[in-house]
Amino acid sequence: VAFSPDGKRVVSGSYDQLVKIWDADKFFQDRPAAEVEAGKKAPAKKNEVCTPLVTGHSKQVTSIAFSPDGKHVVSGSNDNLVKIWDADKGSEVHTLTGHSHFVRRVTFSDDGSHVISASDDRTVRICNVASGKETHVFEASEFEFTEPKRTTTQHLLTASEDVLLIAERLPHKGPQTDAAAMP
């Protein structure tokens, strides 16, 4: 799950292959605090708002994130796909097909112009949100990357068991990326 930047919506992805956007205020309204904290499934209330996005994943959703402006959602799945969604309309914007194994982590660049994904195929991929085109691929020899972290608008930090990947001058309206891998 992930909260929108304004905290008014929550996006969820799960084993049922669905990505849903919830109205946070209505979801938590009239629920006992203990029930929410314990994660118990409560009966649906008429005032709850849940917008299921177009079903696009064929396997469980493993990672989900809102863009910094709250206009887009990105999802990663065990179907090897990364999907970018319009958070207001609930429609799919792009399907990114570059990964050859489970997608474990997804996030947005600080300015929301790029999606960053990490996969069990030992790659981190950066794609342009507007065009859906892949702009950079980074590889490691070990299995799984940590969640990509944006340290600034221009830097990305992620690690696997044998590599610390630091990408400098991330795509921000066009500059080329340089990468340094340190064992």
PDB file of N, CA and C in Angstrom, residues 1 6 33 46 74 80 82 101 116 118 131 173:
ATOM      1  N   VAL A   1       0.836  -1.187   0.000  1.00  0.00           N
ATOM      2  CA  VAL A   1       0.000   0.000   0.000  1.00  0.00           C
ATOM      3  C   VAL A   1       0.870   1.235   0.000  1.00  0.00           C
ATOM      4  N   ASP A   6      -0.912  13.859  -0.746  1.00  0.00           N
ATOM      5  CA  ASP A   6      -1.771  14.683   0.105  1.00  0.00           C
ATOM      6  C   ASP A   6      -2.426  13.873   1.230  1.00  0.00           C
ATOM      7  N   ALA A  33     -10.484   1.972  16.193  1.00  0.00           N
ATOM      8  CA  ALA A  33      -9.033   2.040  16.000  1.00  0.00           C
ATOM      9  C   ALA A  33      -8.395   0.664  16.116  1.00  0.00           C
ATOM     10  N   LYS A  46     -21.292   1.772   3.170  1.00  0.00           N
ATOM     11  CA  LYS A  46     -21.782   2.454   1.978  1.00  0.00           C
ATOM     12  C   LYS A  46     -20.958   3.682   1.617  1.00  0.00           C
ATOM     13  N   VAL A  74       2.103   3.711 -10.072  1.00  0.00           N
ATOM     14  CA  VAL A  74       2.879   2.687 -10.764  1.00  0.00           C
ATOM     15  C   VAL A  74       2.734   1.397  -9.977  1.00  0.00           C
ATOM     16  N   ASN A  80       5.945  -9.883 -14.449  1.00  0.00           N
ATOM     17  CA  ASN A  80       7.113  -9.228 -15.050  1.00  0.00           C
ATOM     18  C   ASN A  80       6.795  -7.851 -15.626  1.00  0.00           C
ATOM     19  N   VAL A  82       5.458  -3.732 -15.449  1.00  0.00           N
ATOM     20  CA  VAL A  82       5.299  -2.495 -14.701  1.00  0.00           C
ATOM     21  C   VAL A  82       4.202  -1.732 -15.412  1.00  0.00           C
ATOM     22  N   HIS A 101      11.698 -11.108 -15.366  1.00  0.00           N
ATOM     23  CA  HIS A 101      11.363 -11.867 -14.160  1.00  0.00           C
ATOM     24  C   HIS A 101      10.539 -10.965 -13.250  1.00  0.00           C
ATOM     25  N   ILE A 116      11.000   4.076 -11.780  1.00  0.00           N
ATOM     26  CA  ILE A 116      12.171   3.250 -11.518  1.00  0.00           C
ATOM     27  C   ILE A 116      11.663   1.907 -11.001  1.00  0.00           C
ATOM     28  N   ALA A 118      12.798  -2.331 -10.013  1.00  0.00           N
ATOM     29  CA  ALA A 118      13.838  -3.318  -9.725  1.00  0.00           C
ATOM     30  C   ALA A 118      13.198  -4.698  -9.793  1.00  0.00           C
ATOM     31  N   SER A 131       6.175   9.061 -22.132  1.00  0.00           N
ATOM     32  CA  SER A 131       6.282   8.275 -23.362  1.00  0.00           C
ATOM     33  C   SER A 131       6.175   6.775 -23.135  1.00  0.00           C
ATOM     34  N   LYS A 173      14.470  15.775 -17.493  1.00  0.00           N
ATOM     35  CA  LYS A 173      14.257  16.572 -18.690  1.00  0.00           C
ATOM     36  C   LYS A 173      15.399  16.392 -19.683  1.00  0.00           C
TER      37      LYS A 173
END
